[in-house]
Structures are given as C-alpha cells and as structure tokens.
Amino acid sequence: MITGLLERGNVCAPTLASLSQNFGLAPLIGKQLAIIADARLGGRSDQTAIAERLLSISGEDNITIDRKFLPAWTGKLTARFFLLTNELPRIADASGALASRFILLTLKKSFYGKEDPRLTRKILEELPALLNWSIEGWERLMERGHFVQPASSLEGWEELEDLGSPIRAFVRDRCEMKTGGEVECRLLFGAFQAWHAGQGSRYRGTIQTFGRDLRAAFPEISVMRQRDKDVRLRVYSGVRLQKEKNRRAAVVRGPSRPVQKSSTEKVQNHTLFARKTQRQQEKP
C-alpha cells in the first residue's frame, strides 16, 4: 500500500544489518521511504554503527556515503524508515536517544490460516481513498506539531529502550534520581553487575565504561570526589540506590511513564516508524 502511494521508484528495501556496511546507505540516496521487512540483527552486526547512522539520518544531519565505482556522496538523506518485525531489535545506544526516535505500533491479531491472496489487489483498488485518509492524518500531524506514541505500545517501547540501554532499565528498577542524592561509584557499579546477572547475562564492561554509559543516559549525574577519613572516594551525585522497602513498592506499582492516549489498536507483531526530531517537526 505504502509503495503504491509513493511509487516504487521512491522506495528502497535495505536490511537492518546493511546499514552498518560500507556501501549499505547508497540505496537510500534520493528515496523517500526505506522499508525493512522482518528486521533481524545477528550477533556480529555492528550495533554502534547502525545506531549512529539511524540517528544521523533521522536528525537530518549531513552524511558521507561510499558508492561502488563512484565518488562518495555527501548530503542529507530524506528517507524515513519503516520496520516490521516479530521481535524487537537490540540496537545498542546507551543514551536512549534512538528509541525516542521511533513510534511503535504493537499488533496482536494474526491472520494465519485466514490469508486473503487477493488482499494486495483489493488494497490497490482503494488507493485514492487511502490517499485522502493519509492526507487527513498529515493535516492532524501538522496541527498537533508532533507524533503521538500510542498508549497501547508503552510496554513494547520500554522493552525497545531497555534492549538498547540496559543502564536505563537498571536505574528505573533499582535507583532514584534525586537532587542531592549520592552513591559511591564502586557500590553503584557492583549493584549494576548484580542486577545484570539477575537478567541472565554477565556485564563484560569496566567501571569506566559503566560510568560513561550512565552519564550518557543521564547527563544530570556528575562525579564528585569525597574524603572519608584518609580515603578519597568517587561518588555519583544526583542518583542513589533505592532503599529495600521503596524498591519493593516500586516493583508492585510497576514503572511509570507519561504517555499520550491514543485509540491505536494492539496487534501481534511490531511496526516501528522512525520519527523526525523536534527541529524537523517545527519546520512548515
């Protein structure tokens, strides 16, 4: 349907893994939409490179792209990403910025065994009506000035964020962001290692990489030096570990996050739309 509305020449179909490859961005030049069907990432995929390129493209930054047997191309890619997947991809991004660029639609209704082989033809016959429907949605978007994250997708969106930034999940589960709060660096790192092991995997980073990723996710946290008798301690300021009774209460209540309400229906697989950054949304 989307390809029919935009015309085939304006659409490309890369894989998620290809975004990290040397010539992987070349097919996106001059395209309006990049459809990634059945998005998957293997263990050898360069998640950092994928995150960097998705952030650059969605932020409308200039990017230099290598092309086979042609000079490198430099400019802004206009393509928007449309991902379909049965499992949310893990794209490492300690800051959590990448997850905030996506609008997630969670689909739960399966048509297995009830497939309509004529569905594509039926949809294409309705393209004029679908175009009018799309224009109405675009006008609402322009009036509102921003996209709405459906309330029905909150759980999936948190999972997407946690997959990319486990440190954000740890802080939400075990810590309190509080002005004046303090915790020794080694103590917080040890708590994170224990939490990570409880999630089923061992954290292989160092205390330094933990601190770097922590401050990338929460820039308001700073490192201070204190003296305890004859020992100099490094502490994080602006965060503290939850007390046990507060932590149990948080588990009962569950995580809280403000979400704008939407009438979007929940279904089985996940559809992710890369949305524009704030400065793009403010353009006329």
mmCIF file of C-alpha atoms in Angstrom:
data_model
loop_
_atom_site.group_PDB
_atom_site.id
_atom_site.type_symbol
_atom_site.label_atom_id
_atom_site.label_comp_id
_atom_site.label_asym_id
_atom_site.label_seq_id
_atom_site.Cartn_x
_atom_site.Cartn_y
_atom_site.Cartn_z
ATOM 1 C CA MET A 1 0.000 0.000 0.000
ATOM 2 C CA ILE A 2 2.711 2.489 1.009
ATOM 3 C CA THR A 3 4.780 1.606 -2.051
ATOM 4 C CA GLY A 4 1.693 2.152 -4.199
ATOM 5 C CA LEU A 5 1.116 5.599 -2.693
ATOM 6 C CA LEU A 6 4.731 6.736 -3.036
ATOM 7 C CA GLU A 7 5.539 4.877 -6.299
ATOM 8 C CA ARG A 8 8.145 2.144 -6.439
ATOM 9 C CA GLY A 9 10.979 4.421 -7.555
ATOM 10 C CA ASN A 10 10.766 6.374 -4.281
ATOM 11 C CA VAL A 11 11.046 3.305 -2.033
ATOM 12 C CA CYS A 12 14.016 1.070 -1.180
ATOM 13 C CA ALA A 13 14.248 -2.102 0.910
ATOM 14 C CA PRO A 14 17.535 -2.380 2.835
ATOM 15 C CA THR A 15 18.197 -4.768 5.704
ATOM 16 C CA LEU A 16 18.909 -3.525 9.198
ATOM 17 C CA ALA A 17 22.379 -5.088 9.152
ATOM 18 C CA SER A 18 23.227 -3.447 5.809
ATOM 19 C CA LEU A 19 23.097 -0.006 7.442
ATOM 20 C CA SER A 20 26.449 -0.751 9.085
ATOM 21 C CA GLN A 21 28.138 -1.911 5.879
ATOM 22 C CA ASN A 22 30.446 0.164 3.717
ATOM 23 C CA PHE A 23 28.037 0.698 0.812
ATOM 24 C CA GLY A 24 24.862 -0.011 2.791
ATOM 25 C CA LEU A 25 23.486 3.532 2.665
ATOM 26 C CA ALA A 26 23.921 4.034 -1.088
ATOM 27 C CA PRO A 27 20.435 2.661 -1.997
ATOM 28 C CA LEU A 28 18.839 5.298 0.279
ATOM 29 C CA ILE A 29 20.066 8.257 -1.782
ATOM 30 C CA GLY A 30 17.077 10.069 -3.312
ATOM 31 C CA LYS A 31 14.497 7.773 -1.687
ATOM 32 C CA GLN A 32 11.531 8.824 0.445
ATOM 33 C CA LEU A 33 10.998 5.576 2.339
ATOM 34 C CA ALA A 34 13.147 2.631 3.445
ATOM 35 C CA ILE A 35 11.085 -0.462 4.273
ATOM 36 C CA ILE A 36 12.880 -3.057 6.410
ATOM 37 C CA ALA A 37 10.691 -6.152 6.440
ATOM 38 C CA ASP A 38 11.345 -8.838 9.061
ATOM 39 C CA ALA A 39 14.060 -6.794 10.768
ATOM 40 C CA ARG A 40 16.711 -9.007 12.410
ATOM 41 C CA LEU A 41 20.194 -8.405 13.797
ATOM 42 C CA GLY A 42 22.822 -11.118 14.168
ATOM 43 C CA GLY A 43 25.415 -11.229 16.908
ATOM 44 C CA ARG A 44 28.137 -9.933 14.590
ATOM 45 C CA SER A 45 26.238 -6.839 13.455
ATOM 46 C CA ASP A 46 27.862 -3.522 14.331
ATOM 47 C CA GLN A 47 25.086 -2.113 16.507
ATOM 48 C CA THR A 48 27.006 1.078 17.263
ATOM 49 C CA ALA A 49 27.353 1.905 13.556
ATOM 50 C CA ILE A 50 23.668 1.149 12.935
ATOM 51 C CA ALA A 51 22.606 3.414 15.812
ATOM 52 C CA GLU A 52 24.945 6.190 14.649
ATOM 53 C CA ARG A 53 23.570 6.131 11.109
ATOM 54 C CA LEU A 54 19.921 5.944 12.157
ATOM 55 C CA LEU A 55 20.434 8.905 14.494
ATOM 56 C CA SER A 56 22.208 10.921 11.786
ATOM 57 C CA ILE A 57 19.555 10.214 9.160
ATOM 58 C CA SER A 58 16.553 10.856 11.430
ATOM 59 C CA GLY A 59 18.249 14.030 12.694
ATOM 60 C CA GLU A 60 18.732 15.273 9.093
ATOM 61 C CA ASP A 61 22.483 15.589 9.512
ATOM 62 C CA ASN A 62 24.821 15.596 6.531
ATOM 63 C CA ILE A 63 26.370 12.194 5.953
ATOM 64 C CA THR A 64 29.058 10.954 3.564
ATOM 65 C CA ILE A 65 28.189 7.717 1.762
ATOM 66 C CA ASP A 66 30.620 5.492 -0.121
ATOM 67 C CA ARG A 67 29.414 4.241 -3.515
ATOM 68 C CA LYS A 68 30.865 1.444 -5.630
ATOM 69 C CA PHE A 69 32.938 2.759 -8.552
ATOM 70 C CA LEU A 70 31.591 6.288 -7.958
ATOM 71 C CA PRO A 71 32.771 9.266 -5.903
ATOM 72 C CA ALA A 72 31.482 9.441 -2.337
ATOM 73 C CA TRP A 73 28.191 11.319 -1.934
ATOM 74 C CA THR A 74 27.640 13.882 0.855
ATOM 75 C CA GLY A 75 24.256 15.303 1.804
ATOM 76 C CA LYS A 76 21.046 14.775 3.781
ATOM 77 C CA LEU A 77 19.078 11.582 3.286
ATOM 78 C CA THR A 78 15.338 12.225 3.106
ATOM 79 C CA ALA A 79 14.269 8.596 3.567
ATOM 80 C CA ARG A 80 12.125 7.645 6.558
ATOM 81 C CA PHE A 81 12.416 4.142 7.998
ATOM 82 C CA PHE A 82 9.528 1.685 8.281
ATOM 83 C CA LEU A 83 10.445 -1.519 10.152
ATOM 84 C CA LEU A 84 8.341 -4.658 10.557
ATOM 85 C CA THR A 85 9.452 -7.367 12.956
ATOM 86 C CA ASN A 86 8.154 -10.153 15.183
ATOM 87 C CA GLU A 87 10.879 -9.434 17.734
ATOM 88 C CA LEU A 88 12.158 -6.027 18.760
ATOM 89 C CA PRO A 89 15.729 -5.437 17.568
ATOM 90 C CA ARG A 90 18.503 -4.757 20.055
ATOM 91 C CA ILE A 91 20.426 -1.716 18.820
ATOM 92 C CA ALA A 92 22.927 -0.635 21.469
ATOM 93 C CA ASP A 93 22.556 3.037 22.393
ATOM 94 C CA ALA A 94 23.435 3.914 25.983
ATOM 95 C CA SER A 95 21.839 7.365 25.787
ATOM 96 C CA GLY A 96 18.404 6.008 24.846
ATOM 97 C CA ALA A 97 18.123 8.643 22.116
ATOM 98 C CA LEU A 98 17.469 6.135 19.332
ATOM 99 C CA ALA A 99 14.422 4.563 20.995
ATOM 100 C CA SER A 100 12.889 8.033 21.368
ATOM 101 C CA ARG A 101 13.038 8.469 17.574
ATOM 102 C CA PHE A 102 10.605 5.600 16.935
ATOM 103 C CA ILE A 103 6.827 5.380 17.013
ATOM 104 C CA LEU A 104 5.884 1.805 17.900
ATOM 105 C CA LEU A 105 2.662 0.062 16.879
ATOM 106 C CA THR A 106 2.117 -3.318 18.556
ATOM 107 C CA LEU A 107 -0.071 -5.693 16.552
ATOM 108 C CA LYS A 108 -1.602 -8.773 18.185
ATOM 109 C CA LYS A 109 -4.117 -10.097 15.668
ATOM 110 C CA SER A 110 -2.818 -12.930 13.494
ATOM 111 C CA PHE A 111 -4.277 -13.879 10.122
ATOM 112 C CA TYR A 112 -2.513 -17.237 9.994
ATOM 113 C CA GLY A 113 -4.813 -19.680 8.204
ATOM 114 C CA LYS A 114 -7.098 -16.819 7.121
ATOM 115 C CA GLU A 115 -4.852 -15.246 4.484
ATOM 116 C CA ASP A 116 -6.532 -13.401 1.618
ATOM 117 C CA PRO A 117 -4.485 -13.976 -1.575
ATOM 118 C CA ARG A 118 -6.338 -11.104 -3.266
ATOM 119 C CA LEU A 119 -5.652 -8.611 -0.479
ATOM 120 C CA THR A 120 -2.965 -6.658 -2.364
ATOM 121 C CA ARG A 121 -5.247 -6.147 -5.365
ATOM 122 C CA LYS A 122 -8.119 -5.073 -3.114
ATOM 123 C CA ILE A 123 -5.933 -2.535 -1.316
ATOM 124 C CA LEU A 124 -4.537 -1.095 -4.552
ATOM 125 C CA GLU A 125 -8.088 -0.570 -5.796
ATOM 126 C CA GLU A 126 -8.682 1.613 -2.729
ATOM 127 C CA LEU A 127 -5.564 3.784 -3.188
ATOM 128 C CA PRO A 128 -7.488 7.042 -3.886
ATOM 129 C CA ALA A 129 -9.437 6.685 -0.626
ATOM 130 C CA LEU A 130 -6.290 5.685 1.250
ATOM 131 C CA LEU A 131 -4.514 8.769 -0.114
ATOM 132 C CA ASN A 132 -7.298 11.019 1.212
ATOM 133 C CA TRP A 133 -7.096 9.233 4.578
ATOM 134 C CA SER A 134 -3.331 9.786 4.643
ATOM 135 C CA ILE A 135 -3.749 13.488 3.863
ATOM 136 C CA GLU A 136 -6.187 13.833 6.772
ATOM 137 C CA GLY A 137 -3.608 12.245 9.077
ATOM 138 C CA TRP A 138 -0.877 14.545 7.767
ATOM 139 C CA GLU A 139 -3.076 17.595 8.436
ATOM 140 C CA ARG A 140 -3.679 16.431 12.026
ATOM 141 C CA LEU A 141 0.065 15.954 12.454
ATOM 142 C CA MET A 142 0.792 19.473 11.194
ATOM 143 C CA GLU A 143 -1.835 20.916 13.546
ATOM 144 C CA ARG A 144 -0.540 18.954 16.557
ATOM 145 C CA GLY A 145 3.117 19.531 15.704
ATOM 146 C CA HIS A 146 4.360 16.117 16.835
ATOM 147 C CA PHE A 147 3.710 12.392 16.604
ATOM 148 C CA VAL A 148 1.830 10.544 19.361
ATOM 149 C CA GLN A 149 3.269 7.406 20.960
ATOM 150 C CA PRO A 150 0.241 5.077 21.388
ATOM 151 C CA ALA A 151 -0.544 4.177 24.988
ATOM 152 C CA SER A 152 -1.063 0.576 23.839
ATOM 153 C CA SER A 153 2.615 0.381 22.855
ATOM 154 C CA LEU A 154 4.125 1.597 26.146
ATOM 155 C CA GLU A 155 5.308 -1.869 27.188
ATOM 156 C CA GLY A 156 6.928 -2.554 23.825
ATOM 157 C CA TRP A 157 8.538 0.883 23.734
ATOM 158 C CA GLU A 158 10.080 0.367 27.174
ATOM 159 C CA GLU A 159 11.383 -3.016 26.004
ATOM 160 C CA LEU A 160 12.948 -1.372 22.939
ATOM 161 C CA GLU A 161 14.613 1.237 25.155
ATOM 162 C CA ASP A 162 15.820 -1.378 27.658
ATOM 163 C CA LEU A 163 17.292 -3.564 24.907
ATOM 164 C CA GLY A 164 19.348 -0.648 23.650
ATOM 165 C CA SER A 165 20.276 0.776 27.051
ATOM 166 C CA PRO A 166 20.251 -1.727 29.953
ATOM 167 C CA ILE A 167 21.611 1.005 32.228
ATOM 168 C CA ARG A 168 18.385 2.987 31.836
ATOM 169 C CA ALA A 169 16.417 -0.110 32.858
ATOM 170 C CA PHE A 170 18.700 -0.609 35.879
ATOM 171 C CA VAL A 171 18.271 2.986 37.052
ATOM 172 C CA ARG A 172 14.498 2.727 36.683
ATOM 173 C CA ASP A 173 14.381 -0.562 38.637
ATOM 174 C CA ARG A 174 16.998 -0.007 41.341
ATOM 175 C CA CYS A 175 17.745 3.706 41.691
ATOM 176 C CA GLU A 176 16.215 7.072 42.446
ATOM 177 C CA MET A 177 17.123 10.193 40.508
ATOM 178 C CA LYS A 178 17.276 12.799 43.237
ATOM 179 C CA THR A 179 18.959 16.176 43.630
ATOM 180 C CA GLY A 180 21.452 15.812 46.452
ATOM 181 C CA GLY A 181 21.422 12.034 46.186
ATOM 182 C CA GLU A 182 24.825 10.352 46.275
ATOM 183 C CA VAL A 183 26.211 6.851 45.943
ATOM 184 C CA GLU A 184 29.777 5.588 45.789
ATOM 185 C CA CYS A 185 30.810 4.732 42.230
ATOM 186 C CA ARG A 186 32.012 1.231 43.088
ATOM 187 C CA LEU A 187 28.852 0.495 45.063
ATOM 188 C CA LEU A 188 26.584 1.502 42.171
ATOM 189 C CA PHE A 189 28.715 -0.453 39.707
ATOM 190 C CA GLY A 190 28.502 -3.555 41.895
ATOM 191 C CA ALA A 191 24.725 -3.176 42.139
ATOM 192 C CA PHE A 192 24.520 -2.925 38.347
ATOM 193 C CA GLN A 193 26.632 -6.063 37.891
ATOM 194 C CA ALA A 194 24.360 -7.984 40.266
ATOM 195 C CA TRP A 195 21.239 -6.666 38.508
ATOM 196 C CA HIS A 196 22.694 -7.554 35.099
ATOM 197 C CA ALA A 197 23.438 -11.111 36.268
ATOM 198 C CA GLY A 198 19.859 -11.336 37.500
ATOM 199 C CA GLN A 199 18.702 -10.540 33.959
ATOM 200 C CA GLY A 200 20.530 -13.644 32.716
ATOM 201 C CA SER A 201 23.821 -12.281 31.389
ATOM 202 C CA ARG A 202 27.162 -11.118 32.725
ATOM 203 C CA TYR A 203 28.193 -7.497 32.251
ATOM 204 C CA ARG A 204 31.554 -7.502 30.496
ATOM 205 C CA GLY A 205 32.312 -3.792 30.711
ATOM 206 C CA THR A 206 34.520 -1.967 33.196
ATOM 207 C CA ILE A 207 33.606 0.534 35.875
ATOM 208 C CA GLN A 208 34.816 3.242 33.482
ATOM 209 C CA THR A 209 32.556 2.170 30.607
ATOM 210 C CA PHE A 210 29.681 1.846 33.061
ATOM 211 C CA GLY A 211 30.241 5.428 34.217
ATOM 212 C CA ARG A 212 30.444 6.685 30.632
ATOM 213 C CA ASP A 213 27.191 4.980 29.641
ATOM 214 C CA LEU A 214 25.459 6.053 32.853
ATOM 215 C CA ARG A 215 26.202 9.716 32.205
ATOM 216 C CA ALA A 216 25.254 9.358 28.536
ATOM 217 C CA ALA A 217 21.835 8.124 29.641
ATOM 218 C CA PHE A 218 21.509 10.650 32.481
ATOM 219 C CA PRO A 219 23.584 13.806 31.811
ATOM 220 C CA GLU A 220 22.423 15.310 35.109
ATOM 221 C CA ILE A 221 24.533 12.772 37.022
ATOM 222 C CA SER A 222 28.018 14.008 37.881
ATOM 223 C CA VAL A 223 31.095 12.509 39.552
ATOM 224 C CA MET A 224 32.444 14.053 42.741
ATOM 225 C CA ARG A 225 35.398 13.260 44.969
ATOM 226 C CA GLN A 226 34.926 12.976 48.710
ATOM 227 C CA ARG A 227 37.240 12.135 51.575
ATOM 228 C CA ASP A 228 36.303 9.522 54.148
ATOM 229 C CA LYS A 229 38.994 9.788 56.820
ATOM 230 C CA ASP A 230 42.186 9.074 54.855
ATOM 231 C CA VAL A 231 40.428 7.525 51.859
ATOM 232 C CA ARG A 232 39.333 9.517 48.815
ATOM 233 C CA LEU A 233 36.108 8.222 47.306
ATOM 234 C CA ARG A 234 34.496 8.855 43.939
ATOM 235 C CA VAL A 235 30.724 9.225 44.173
ATOM 236 C CA TYR A 236 27.909 9.802 41.706
ATOM 237 C CA SER A 237 25.854 12.875 42.518
ATOM 238 C CA GLY A 238 22.188 13.141 41.519
ATOM 239 C CA VAL A 239 21.355 9.466 41.956
ATOM 240 C CA ARG A 240 21.087 6.977 44.789
ATOM 241 C CA LEU A 241 20.163 3.339 45.248
ATOM 242 C CA GLN A 242 16.599 2.650 46.307
ATOM 243 C CA LYS A 243 16.041 1.523 49.852
ATOM 244 C CA GLU A 244 14.760 -2.038 50.010
ATOM 245 C CA LYS A 245 11.230 -1.120 51.100
ATOM 246 C CA ASN A 246 10.956 1.544 48.394
ATOM 247 C CA ARG A 247 12.224 -0.921 45.797
ATOM 248 C CA ARG A 248 9.587 -3.499 46.746
ATOM 249 C CA ALA A 249 6.886 -0.849 46.464
ATOM 250 C CA ALA A 250 8.170 0.175 43.027
ATOM 251 C CA VAL A 251 8.016 -3.429 41.847
ATOM 252 C CA VAL A 252 4.390 -3.697 42.986
ATOM 253 C CA ARG A 253 3.415 -0.426 41.301
ATOM 254 C CA GLY A 254 5.466 -1.084 38.179
ATOM 255 C CA PRO A 255 7.368 1.543 36.196
ATOM 256 C CA SER A 256 5.570 4.762 35.400
ATOM 257 C CA ARG A 257 5.985 6.854 32.270
ATOM 258 C CA PRO A 258 3.703 9.611 30.964
ATOM 259 C CA VAL A 259 2.084 8.602 27.696
ATOM 260 C CA GLN A 260 -0.380 10.417 25.488
ATOM 261 C CA LYS A 261 -3.564 8.445 24.955
ATOM 262 C CA SER A 262 -4.336 7.035 21.545
ATOM 263 C CA SER A 263 -7.042 4.856 20.111
ATOM 264 C CA THR A 264 -4.500 2.718 18.238
ATOM 265 C CA GLU A 265 -5.409 -0.994 18.445
ATOM 266 C CA LYS A 266 -2.896 -3.548 19.741
ATOM 267 C CA VAL A 267 -1.946 -6.446 17.417
ATOM 268 C CA GLN A 268 0.783 -9.268 17.249
ATOM 269 C CA ASN A 269 3.999 -8.129 15.631
ATOM 270 C CA HIS A 270 5.795 -4.812 15.955
ATOM 271 C CA THR A 271 5.831 -1.965 13.464
ATOM 272 C CA LEU A 272 8.306 0.846 14.069
ATOM 273 C CA PHE A 273 8.297 4.198 12.354
ATOM 274 C CA ALA A 274 11.399 6.359 12.646
ATOM 275 C CA ARG A 275 10.034 9.785 13.507
ATOM 276 C CA LYS A 276 11.552 13.177 12.938
ATOM 277 C CA THR A 277 13.479 15.055 15.576
ATOM 278 C CA GLN A 278 11.977 18.126 17.237
ATOM 279 C CA ARG A 279 13.681 20.569 14.905
ATOM 280 C CA GLN A 280 12.258 18.728 11.904
ATOM 281 C CA GLN A 281 8.734 18.744 13.329
ATOM 282 C CA GLU A 282 8.853 22.518 13.737
ATOM 283 C CA LYS A 283 9.504 23.056 10.019
ATOM 284 C CA PRO A 284 6.487 24.253 7.998
#
